[in-house]
Short mmCIF file of C-alpha atoms and ligand atoms in Angstrom, two decimals:
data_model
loop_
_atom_site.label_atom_id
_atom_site.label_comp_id
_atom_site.label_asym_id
_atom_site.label_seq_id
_atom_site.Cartn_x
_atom_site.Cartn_y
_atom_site.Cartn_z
CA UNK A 287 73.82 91.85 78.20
CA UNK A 288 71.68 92.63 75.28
CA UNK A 289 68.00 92.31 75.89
CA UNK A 290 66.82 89.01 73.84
CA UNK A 291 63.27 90.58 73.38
CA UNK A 292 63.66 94.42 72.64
CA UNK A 293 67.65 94.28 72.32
CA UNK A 294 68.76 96.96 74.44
CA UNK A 295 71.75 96.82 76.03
CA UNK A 296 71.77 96.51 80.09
CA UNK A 297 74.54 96.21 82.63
CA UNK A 298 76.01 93.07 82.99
CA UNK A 299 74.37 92.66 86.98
CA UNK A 300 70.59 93.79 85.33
CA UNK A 301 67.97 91.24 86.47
CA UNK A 302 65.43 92.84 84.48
CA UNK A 303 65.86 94.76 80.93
CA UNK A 304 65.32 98.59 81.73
CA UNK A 305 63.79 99.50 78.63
CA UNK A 306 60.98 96.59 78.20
CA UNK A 307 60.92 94.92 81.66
CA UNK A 308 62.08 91.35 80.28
CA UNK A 309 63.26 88.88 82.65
CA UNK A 310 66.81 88.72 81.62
CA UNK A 311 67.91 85.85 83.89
CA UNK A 312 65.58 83.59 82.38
CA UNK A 313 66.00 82.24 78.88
CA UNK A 314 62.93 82.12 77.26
CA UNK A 315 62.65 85.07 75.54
CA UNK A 316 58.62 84.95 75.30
CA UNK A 317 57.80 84.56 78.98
CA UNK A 318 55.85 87.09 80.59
CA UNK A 319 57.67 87.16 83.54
CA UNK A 320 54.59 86.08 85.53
CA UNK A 321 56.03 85.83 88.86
CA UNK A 322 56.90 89.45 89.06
CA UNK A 323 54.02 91.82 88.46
CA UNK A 324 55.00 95.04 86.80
CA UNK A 325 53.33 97.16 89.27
CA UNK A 326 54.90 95.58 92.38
CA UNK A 327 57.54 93.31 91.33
CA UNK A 328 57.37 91.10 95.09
CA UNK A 329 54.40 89.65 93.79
CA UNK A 330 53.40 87.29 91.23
CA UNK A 331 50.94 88.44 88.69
CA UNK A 332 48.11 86.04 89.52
CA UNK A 333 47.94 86.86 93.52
CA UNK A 334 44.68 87.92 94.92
CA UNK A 335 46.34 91.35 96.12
CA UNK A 336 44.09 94.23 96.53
CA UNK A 337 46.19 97.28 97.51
CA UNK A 338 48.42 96.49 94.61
CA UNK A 339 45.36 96.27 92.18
CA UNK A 340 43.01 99.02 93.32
CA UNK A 341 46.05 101.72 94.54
CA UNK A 342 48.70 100.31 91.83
CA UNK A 343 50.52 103.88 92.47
CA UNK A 344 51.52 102.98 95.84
CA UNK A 345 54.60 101.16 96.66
CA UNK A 346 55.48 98.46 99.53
CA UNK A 347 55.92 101.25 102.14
CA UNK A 348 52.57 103.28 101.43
CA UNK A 349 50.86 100.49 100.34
CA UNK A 350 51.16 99.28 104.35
CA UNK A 351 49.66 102.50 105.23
CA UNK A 352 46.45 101.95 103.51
CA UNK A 353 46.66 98.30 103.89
CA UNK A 354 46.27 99.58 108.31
CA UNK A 355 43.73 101.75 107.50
CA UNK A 356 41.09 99.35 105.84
CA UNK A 357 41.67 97.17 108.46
CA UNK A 358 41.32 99.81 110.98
CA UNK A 359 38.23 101.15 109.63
CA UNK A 360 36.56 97.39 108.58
CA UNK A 361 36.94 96.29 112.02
CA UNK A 362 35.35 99.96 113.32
CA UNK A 363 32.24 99.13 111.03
CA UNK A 364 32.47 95.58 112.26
CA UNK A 365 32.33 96.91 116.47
CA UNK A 366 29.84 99.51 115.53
CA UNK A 367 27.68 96.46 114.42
CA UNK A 368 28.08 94.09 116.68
CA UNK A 369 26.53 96.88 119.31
CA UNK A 370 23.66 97.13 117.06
CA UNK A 371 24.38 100.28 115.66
CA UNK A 372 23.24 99.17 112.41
CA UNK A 373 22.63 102.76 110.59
CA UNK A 374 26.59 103.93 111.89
CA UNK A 375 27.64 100.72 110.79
CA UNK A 376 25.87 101.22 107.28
CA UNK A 377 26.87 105.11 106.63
CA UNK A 378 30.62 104.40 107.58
CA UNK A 379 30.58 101.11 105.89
CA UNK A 380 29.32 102.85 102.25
CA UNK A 381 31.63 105.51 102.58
CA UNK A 382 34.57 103.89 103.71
CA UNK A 383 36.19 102.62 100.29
CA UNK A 384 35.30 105.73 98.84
CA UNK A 385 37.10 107.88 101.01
CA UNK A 386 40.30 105.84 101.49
CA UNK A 387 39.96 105.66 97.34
CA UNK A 388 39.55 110.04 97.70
CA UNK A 389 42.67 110.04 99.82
CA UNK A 390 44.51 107.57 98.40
CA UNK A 391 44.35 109.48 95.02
CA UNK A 392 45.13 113.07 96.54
CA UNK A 393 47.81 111.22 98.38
CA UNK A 394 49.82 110.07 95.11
CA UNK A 395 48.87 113.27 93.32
CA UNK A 396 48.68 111.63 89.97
CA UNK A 397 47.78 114.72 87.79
CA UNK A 398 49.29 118.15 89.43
CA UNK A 399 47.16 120.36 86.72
CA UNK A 400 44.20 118.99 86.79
CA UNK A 401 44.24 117.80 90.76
CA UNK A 402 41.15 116.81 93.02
CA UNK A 403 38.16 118.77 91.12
CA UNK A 404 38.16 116.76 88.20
CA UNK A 405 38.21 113.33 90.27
CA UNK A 406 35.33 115.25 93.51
CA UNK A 407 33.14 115.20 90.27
CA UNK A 408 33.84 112.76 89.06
CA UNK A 409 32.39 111.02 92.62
CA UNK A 410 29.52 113.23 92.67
CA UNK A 411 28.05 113.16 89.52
CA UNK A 412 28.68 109.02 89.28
CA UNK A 413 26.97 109.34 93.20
CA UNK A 414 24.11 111.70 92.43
CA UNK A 415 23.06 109.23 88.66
CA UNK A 416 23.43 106.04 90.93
CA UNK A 417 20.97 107.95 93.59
CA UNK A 418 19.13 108.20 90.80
CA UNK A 419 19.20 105.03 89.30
CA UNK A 420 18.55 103.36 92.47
CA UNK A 421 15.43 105.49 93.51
CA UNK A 422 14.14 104.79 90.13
CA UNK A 423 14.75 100.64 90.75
CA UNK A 424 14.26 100.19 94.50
CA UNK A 425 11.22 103.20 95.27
CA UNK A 426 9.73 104.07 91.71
CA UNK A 427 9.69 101.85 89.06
CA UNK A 428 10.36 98.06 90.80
CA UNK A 429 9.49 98.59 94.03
CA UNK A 430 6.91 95.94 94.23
CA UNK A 431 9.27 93.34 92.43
CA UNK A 432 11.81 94.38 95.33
CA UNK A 433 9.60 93.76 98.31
CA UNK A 434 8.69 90.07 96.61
CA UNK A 435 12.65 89.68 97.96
CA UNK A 436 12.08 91.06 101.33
CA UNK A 437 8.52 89.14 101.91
CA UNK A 438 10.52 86.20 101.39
CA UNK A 439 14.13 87.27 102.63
CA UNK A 440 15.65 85.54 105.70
CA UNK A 441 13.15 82.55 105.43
CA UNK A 442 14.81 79.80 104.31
CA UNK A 443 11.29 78.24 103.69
CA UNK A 444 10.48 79.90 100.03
CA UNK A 445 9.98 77.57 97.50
CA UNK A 446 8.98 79.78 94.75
CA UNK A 447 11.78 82.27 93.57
CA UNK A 448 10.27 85.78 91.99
CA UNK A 449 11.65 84.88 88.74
CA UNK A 450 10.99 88.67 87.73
CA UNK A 451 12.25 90.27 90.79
CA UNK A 452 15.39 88.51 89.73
CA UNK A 453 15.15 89.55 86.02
CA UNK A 454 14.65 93.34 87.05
CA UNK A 455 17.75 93.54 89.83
CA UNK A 456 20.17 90.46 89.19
CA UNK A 457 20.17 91.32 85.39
CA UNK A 458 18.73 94.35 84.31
CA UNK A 459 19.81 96.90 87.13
CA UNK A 460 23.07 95.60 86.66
CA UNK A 461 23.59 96.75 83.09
CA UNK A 462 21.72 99.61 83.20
CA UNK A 463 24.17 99.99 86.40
CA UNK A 464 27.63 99.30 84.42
CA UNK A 465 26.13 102.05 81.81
CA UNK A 466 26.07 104.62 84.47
CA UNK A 467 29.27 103.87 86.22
CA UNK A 468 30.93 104.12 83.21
CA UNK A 469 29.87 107.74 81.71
CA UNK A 470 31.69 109.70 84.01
CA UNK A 471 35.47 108.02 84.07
CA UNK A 472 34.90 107.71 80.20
CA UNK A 473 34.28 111.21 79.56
CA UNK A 474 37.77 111.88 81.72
CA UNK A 475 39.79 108.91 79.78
CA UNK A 476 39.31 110.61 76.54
CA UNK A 477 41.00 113.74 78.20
CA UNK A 478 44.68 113.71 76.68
CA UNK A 479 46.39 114.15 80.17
CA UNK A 480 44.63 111.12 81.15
CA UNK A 481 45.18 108.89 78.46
CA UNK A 482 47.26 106.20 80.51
CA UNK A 483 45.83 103.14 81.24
CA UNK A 484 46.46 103.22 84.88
CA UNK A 485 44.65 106.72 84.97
CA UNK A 486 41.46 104.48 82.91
CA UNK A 487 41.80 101.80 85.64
CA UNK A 488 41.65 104.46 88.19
CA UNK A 489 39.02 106.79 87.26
CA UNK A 490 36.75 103.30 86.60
CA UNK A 491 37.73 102.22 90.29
CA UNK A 492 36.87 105.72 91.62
CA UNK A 493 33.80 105.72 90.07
CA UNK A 494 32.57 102.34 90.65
CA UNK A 495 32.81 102.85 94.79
CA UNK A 496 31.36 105.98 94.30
CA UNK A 497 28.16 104.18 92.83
CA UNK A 498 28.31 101.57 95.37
CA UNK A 499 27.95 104.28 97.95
CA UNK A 500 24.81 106.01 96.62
CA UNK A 501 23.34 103.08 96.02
CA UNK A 502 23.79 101.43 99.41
CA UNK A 503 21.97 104.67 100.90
CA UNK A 504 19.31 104.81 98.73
CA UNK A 505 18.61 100.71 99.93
CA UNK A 506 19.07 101.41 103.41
CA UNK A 507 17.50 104.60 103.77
CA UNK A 508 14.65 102.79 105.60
CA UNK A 509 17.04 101.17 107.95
CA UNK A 510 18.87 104.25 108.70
CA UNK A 511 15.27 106.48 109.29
CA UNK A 512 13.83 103.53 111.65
CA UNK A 513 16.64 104.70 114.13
CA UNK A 514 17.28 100.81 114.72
CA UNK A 515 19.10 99.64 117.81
CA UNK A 516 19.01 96.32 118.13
CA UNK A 517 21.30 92.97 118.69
CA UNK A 518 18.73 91.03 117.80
CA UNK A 519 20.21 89.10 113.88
CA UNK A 520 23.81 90.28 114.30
CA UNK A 521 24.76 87.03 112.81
CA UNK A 522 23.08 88.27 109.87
CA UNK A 523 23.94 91.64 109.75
CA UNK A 524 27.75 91.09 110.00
CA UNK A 525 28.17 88.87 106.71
CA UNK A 526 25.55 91.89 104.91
CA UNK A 527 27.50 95.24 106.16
CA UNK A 528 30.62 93.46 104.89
CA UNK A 529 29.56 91.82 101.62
CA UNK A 530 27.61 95.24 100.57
CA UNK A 531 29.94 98.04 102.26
CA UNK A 532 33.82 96.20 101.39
CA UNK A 533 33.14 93.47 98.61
CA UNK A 534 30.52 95.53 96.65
CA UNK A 535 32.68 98.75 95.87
CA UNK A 536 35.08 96.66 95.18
CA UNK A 537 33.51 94.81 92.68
CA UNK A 538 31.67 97.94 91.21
CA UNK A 539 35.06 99.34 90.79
CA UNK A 540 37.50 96.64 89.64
CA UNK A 541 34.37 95.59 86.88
CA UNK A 542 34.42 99.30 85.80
CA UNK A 543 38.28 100.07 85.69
CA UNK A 544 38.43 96.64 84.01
CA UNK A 545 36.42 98.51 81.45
CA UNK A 546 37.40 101.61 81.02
CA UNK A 547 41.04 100.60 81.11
CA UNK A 548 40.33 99.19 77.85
CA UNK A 549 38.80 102.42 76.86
CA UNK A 550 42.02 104.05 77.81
CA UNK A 551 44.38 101.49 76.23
CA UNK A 552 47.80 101.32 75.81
CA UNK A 553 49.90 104.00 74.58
CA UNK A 554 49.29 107.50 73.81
CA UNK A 555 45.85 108.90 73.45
CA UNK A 556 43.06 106.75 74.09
CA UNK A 557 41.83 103.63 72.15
CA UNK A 558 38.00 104.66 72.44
CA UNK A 559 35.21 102.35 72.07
CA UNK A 560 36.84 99.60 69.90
CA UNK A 561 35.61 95.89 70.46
CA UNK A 562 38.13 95.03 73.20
CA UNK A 563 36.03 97.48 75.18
CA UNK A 564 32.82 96.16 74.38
CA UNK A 565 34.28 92.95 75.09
CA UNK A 566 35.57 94.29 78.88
CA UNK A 567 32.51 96.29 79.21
CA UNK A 568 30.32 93.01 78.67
CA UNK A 569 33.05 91.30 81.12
CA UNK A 570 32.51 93.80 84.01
CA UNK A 571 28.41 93.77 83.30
CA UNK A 572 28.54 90.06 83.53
CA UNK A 573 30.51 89.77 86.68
CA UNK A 574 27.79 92.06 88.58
CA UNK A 575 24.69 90.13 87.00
CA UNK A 576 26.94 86.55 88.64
CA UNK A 577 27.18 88.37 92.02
CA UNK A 578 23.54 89.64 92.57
CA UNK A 579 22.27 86.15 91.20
CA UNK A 580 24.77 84.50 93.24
CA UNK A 581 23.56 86.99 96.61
CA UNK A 582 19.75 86.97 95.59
CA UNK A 583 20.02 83.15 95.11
CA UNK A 584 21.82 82.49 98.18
CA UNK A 585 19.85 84.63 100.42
CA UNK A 586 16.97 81.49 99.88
CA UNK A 587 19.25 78.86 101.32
CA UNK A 588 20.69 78.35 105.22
CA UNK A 589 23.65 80.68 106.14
CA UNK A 590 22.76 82.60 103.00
CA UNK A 591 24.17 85.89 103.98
CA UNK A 592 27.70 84.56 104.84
CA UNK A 593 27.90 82.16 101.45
CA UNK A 594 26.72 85.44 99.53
CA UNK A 595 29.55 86.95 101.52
CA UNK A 596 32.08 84.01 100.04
CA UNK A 597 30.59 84.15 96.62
CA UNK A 598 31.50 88.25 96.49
CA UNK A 599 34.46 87.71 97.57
CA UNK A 600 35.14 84.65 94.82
CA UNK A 601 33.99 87.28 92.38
CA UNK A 602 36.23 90.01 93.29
CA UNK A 603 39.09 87.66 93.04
CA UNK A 604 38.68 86.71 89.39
CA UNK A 605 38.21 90.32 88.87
CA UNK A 606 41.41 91.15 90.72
CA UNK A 607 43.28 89.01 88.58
CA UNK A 608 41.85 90.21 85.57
CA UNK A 609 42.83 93.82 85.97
CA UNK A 610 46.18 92.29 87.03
CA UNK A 611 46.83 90.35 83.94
CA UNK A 612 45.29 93.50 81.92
CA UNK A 613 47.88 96.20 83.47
CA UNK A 614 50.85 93.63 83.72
CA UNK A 615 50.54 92.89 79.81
CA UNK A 616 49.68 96.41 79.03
CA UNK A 617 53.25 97.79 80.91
CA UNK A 618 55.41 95.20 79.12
CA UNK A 619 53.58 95.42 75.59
CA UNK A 620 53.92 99.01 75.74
CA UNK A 621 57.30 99.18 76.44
CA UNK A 622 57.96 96.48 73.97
CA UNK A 623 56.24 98.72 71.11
CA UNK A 624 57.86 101.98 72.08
CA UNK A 625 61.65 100.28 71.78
CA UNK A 626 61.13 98.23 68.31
CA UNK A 627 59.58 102.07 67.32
CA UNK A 628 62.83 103.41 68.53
CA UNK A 629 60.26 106.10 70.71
CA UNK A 630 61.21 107.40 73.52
CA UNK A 631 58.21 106.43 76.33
CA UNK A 632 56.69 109.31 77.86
CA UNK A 633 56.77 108.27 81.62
CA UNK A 634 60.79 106.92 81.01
CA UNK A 635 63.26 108.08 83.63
CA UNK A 636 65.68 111.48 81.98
CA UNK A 637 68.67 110.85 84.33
CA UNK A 638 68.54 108.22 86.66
CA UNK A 639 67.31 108.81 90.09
CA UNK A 640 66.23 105.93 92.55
CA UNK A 641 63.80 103.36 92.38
CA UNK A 642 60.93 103.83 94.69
CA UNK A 643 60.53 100.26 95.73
CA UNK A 644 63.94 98.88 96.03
CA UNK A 645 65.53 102.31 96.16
CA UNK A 646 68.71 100.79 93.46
CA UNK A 647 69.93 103.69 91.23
CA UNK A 648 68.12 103.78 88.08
CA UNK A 649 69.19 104.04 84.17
CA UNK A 650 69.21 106.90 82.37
CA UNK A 651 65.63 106.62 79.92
CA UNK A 652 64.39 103.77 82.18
CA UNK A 653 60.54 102.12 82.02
CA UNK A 654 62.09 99.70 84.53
CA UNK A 655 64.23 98.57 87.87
CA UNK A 656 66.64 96.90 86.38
CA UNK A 657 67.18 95.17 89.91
CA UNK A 658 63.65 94.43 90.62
CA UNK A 659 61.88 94.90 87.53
CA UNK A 660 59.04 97.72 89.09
CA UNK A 661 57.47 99.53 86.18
CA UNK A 662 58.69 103.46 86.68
CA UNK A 663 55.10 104.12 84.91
CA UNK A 664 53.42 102.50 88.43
CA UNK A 665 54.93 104.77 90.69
CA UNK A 666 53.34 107.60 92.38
CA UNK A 667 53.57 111.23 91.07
CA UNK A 668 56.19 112.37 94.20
CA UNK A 669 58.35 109.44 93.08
CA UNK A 670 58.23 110.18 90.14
CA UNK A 671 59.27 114.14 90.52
CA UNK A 672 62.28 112.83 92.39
CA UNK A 673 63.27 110.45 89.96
CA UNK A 674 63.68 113.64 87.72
CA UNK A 675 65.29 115.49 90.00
CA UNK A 676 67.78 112.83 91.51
CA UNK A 677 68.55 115.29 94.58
CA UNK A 678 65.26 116.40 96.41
CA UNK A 679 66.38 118.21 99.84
CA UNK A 680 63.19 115.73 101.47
CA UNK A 681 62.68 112.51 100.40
CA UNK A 682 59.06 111.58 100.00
ZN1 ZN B 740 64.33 94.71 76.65
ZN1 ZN B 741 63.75 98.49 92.00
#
């Protein structure tokens, strides 16, 4: 079968073309093939999936693993505050994406030269500006402005919302916010060894937890110091320690690898700050000033806390399926480019070797499953050294 779209030729049983990743079973030659995302083919592009998304070098077995282990931890945070441990609850809670997003990316061991020092940095330095950032905003500069929030907090009676409390922290912490979250994965993207768009997508996520983190310290230091033991408000603690410890990293990162992503671009080297990025950028900086309006908002009507919780959570889909839509395109357009060039894509198979997620032999120069349709580019680093060398003595 020749491919209609990039017309290479595939075996006569290929679902999907190896070269481009075009649905060959279907005949429109234009469609994007959007109920098979290039990253992990068993799902449909628009699904609100977040191991996929966030850890897109994972595959359906690994991706289980870490799927377990935010569960396990969530519902640890969850016990720990339901016995009224509130500061546990808070310290694991801030750290916990972080550290699955530390091990998840010295798990897949995306760049073997450059390995964990460049990404611990890139977590501390993002975590030690965003301390800064939110000393200056919560303690130094605003602090009046944020106790106008807390004099009126769990009421339900206020009737006159600080409209300059709001200005400062629903708008203008926000951007100055995105700013900061964004130097540090940035300054790696324009590395050439990390000039993929997956890598721009990750170091954005990576970054954007690590903010979240700092910042959730630096607001609950006073919580944490009080030594607090109490059962008393659990109903509103539980909706808070989840919106701010799993739906706020998440949405700090997704925003930011949204971003830089686009600062990565597709293809070789990196596309740098062209107006697709200021376009993202404004994206990601918008979709934090909706969620703090949303949660400062909310927190003035009944069973504020848990519709704040919803509203994060509607926020992190539409993010979701923005990165989703950004990496699927940017795998097929890529691959697209590289065979009407006649250029041989850099993460392409040499000789065969498996697929990692359906574990079908592969083609010679492959971008893709031809059985599934799994981008070769999404897979980890120890799949990918064993789809080079077709006999490893242990199978990762
Ligand atoms: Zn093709
Ligand atoms: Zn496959």
């Amino acid at each position: 079968v020749d491919c209609p779209r990039c017309s290479a030729h595939n075996p006569e049983m290929a679902h999907y073309c190896y070269r481009c990743g075009q649905d060959l079973r279907r005949a429109d030659a234009r469609s994007r093939r959007a109920d098979s995302f290039a990253v992990q083919s068993a799902e449909s592009v628009t699904q609100f999936a977040l191991i996929s998304t966030i850890l897109p070098h994972t595959n359906r077995r690994t991706a289980d693993s870490y799927r377990w282990a935010f569960l396990a931890t969530s519902f640890l945070v969850l016990v720990l505050t339901f016995l009224g441990l509130i500061p546990a609850a808070v310290v694991a809670g801030a750290f916990l994406v972080p550290i699955t997003y530390l091990v998840y990316l010295y798990d897949v061991n995306l760049w073997e030269d450059a390995p964990l020092p460049a990404v611990l940095a890139l977590f501390v330095v993002t975590g030690l500006l965003s301390a800064l950032v939110s000393l200056l905003f919560f303690r130094w500069a605003f602090h009046t402005q944020f106790a106008q929030f807390r004099a009126i907090g769990f009421r339900g009676t206020a009737l006159a919302i600080p409209l300059d409390s709001l200005l400062v922290f629903a708008v203008l912490l926000p951007i100055v916010a995105e700013v900061v979250k964004n130097i540090g994965p940035l300054w790696l993207a324009s590395r050439p060894k990390f000039d993929d768009m997956i890598d721009g997508l990750t170091f954005g996520i990576a970054a954007g937890t690590a903010y979240a983190a700092a910042e959730s310290l630096v607001v609950f230091a006073p919580v944490l110091s009080q030594d607090v033991r109490t059962t008393a408000g659990i109903s509103v603690w539980v909706p808070i320690v989840l919106n701010l410890m799993i739906v706020k990293p998440l949405i700090y990162g997704t925003a930011t690898g949204i971003a830089v992503a686009t600062f990565s671009g597709r293809g070789e080297g990196h596309d740098g700050f062209t107006s697709k990025y200021a376009a993202n950028f404004a994206f990601a900086a918008g979709m934090n000033i909706l969620y703090w309006l949303g949660i400062r908002l909310l927190s003035y009507v009944a069973f504020g806390q848990a519709l704040g919780l919803l509203w994060g959570v509607a926020i992190l889909a539409v993010l979701i399926i923005r990165a989703r839509v950004l990496m699927h395109t940017a795998l097929l357009e890529t691959a697209v480019e590289d065979a009407a060039n006649g250029r041989r894509s850099k993460a392409a198979t040499t000789d065969g070797g498996f697929c990692p997620e359906c574990e079908m032999p592969l083609l010679p120069d492959a971008l893709f499953c031809i059985v599934c349709g799994e981008s070769v580019r999404a897979t980890s680093n120890a799949a990918r050294r064993s789809i080079r060398e077709p006999s490893p003595e242990g199978s990762a």
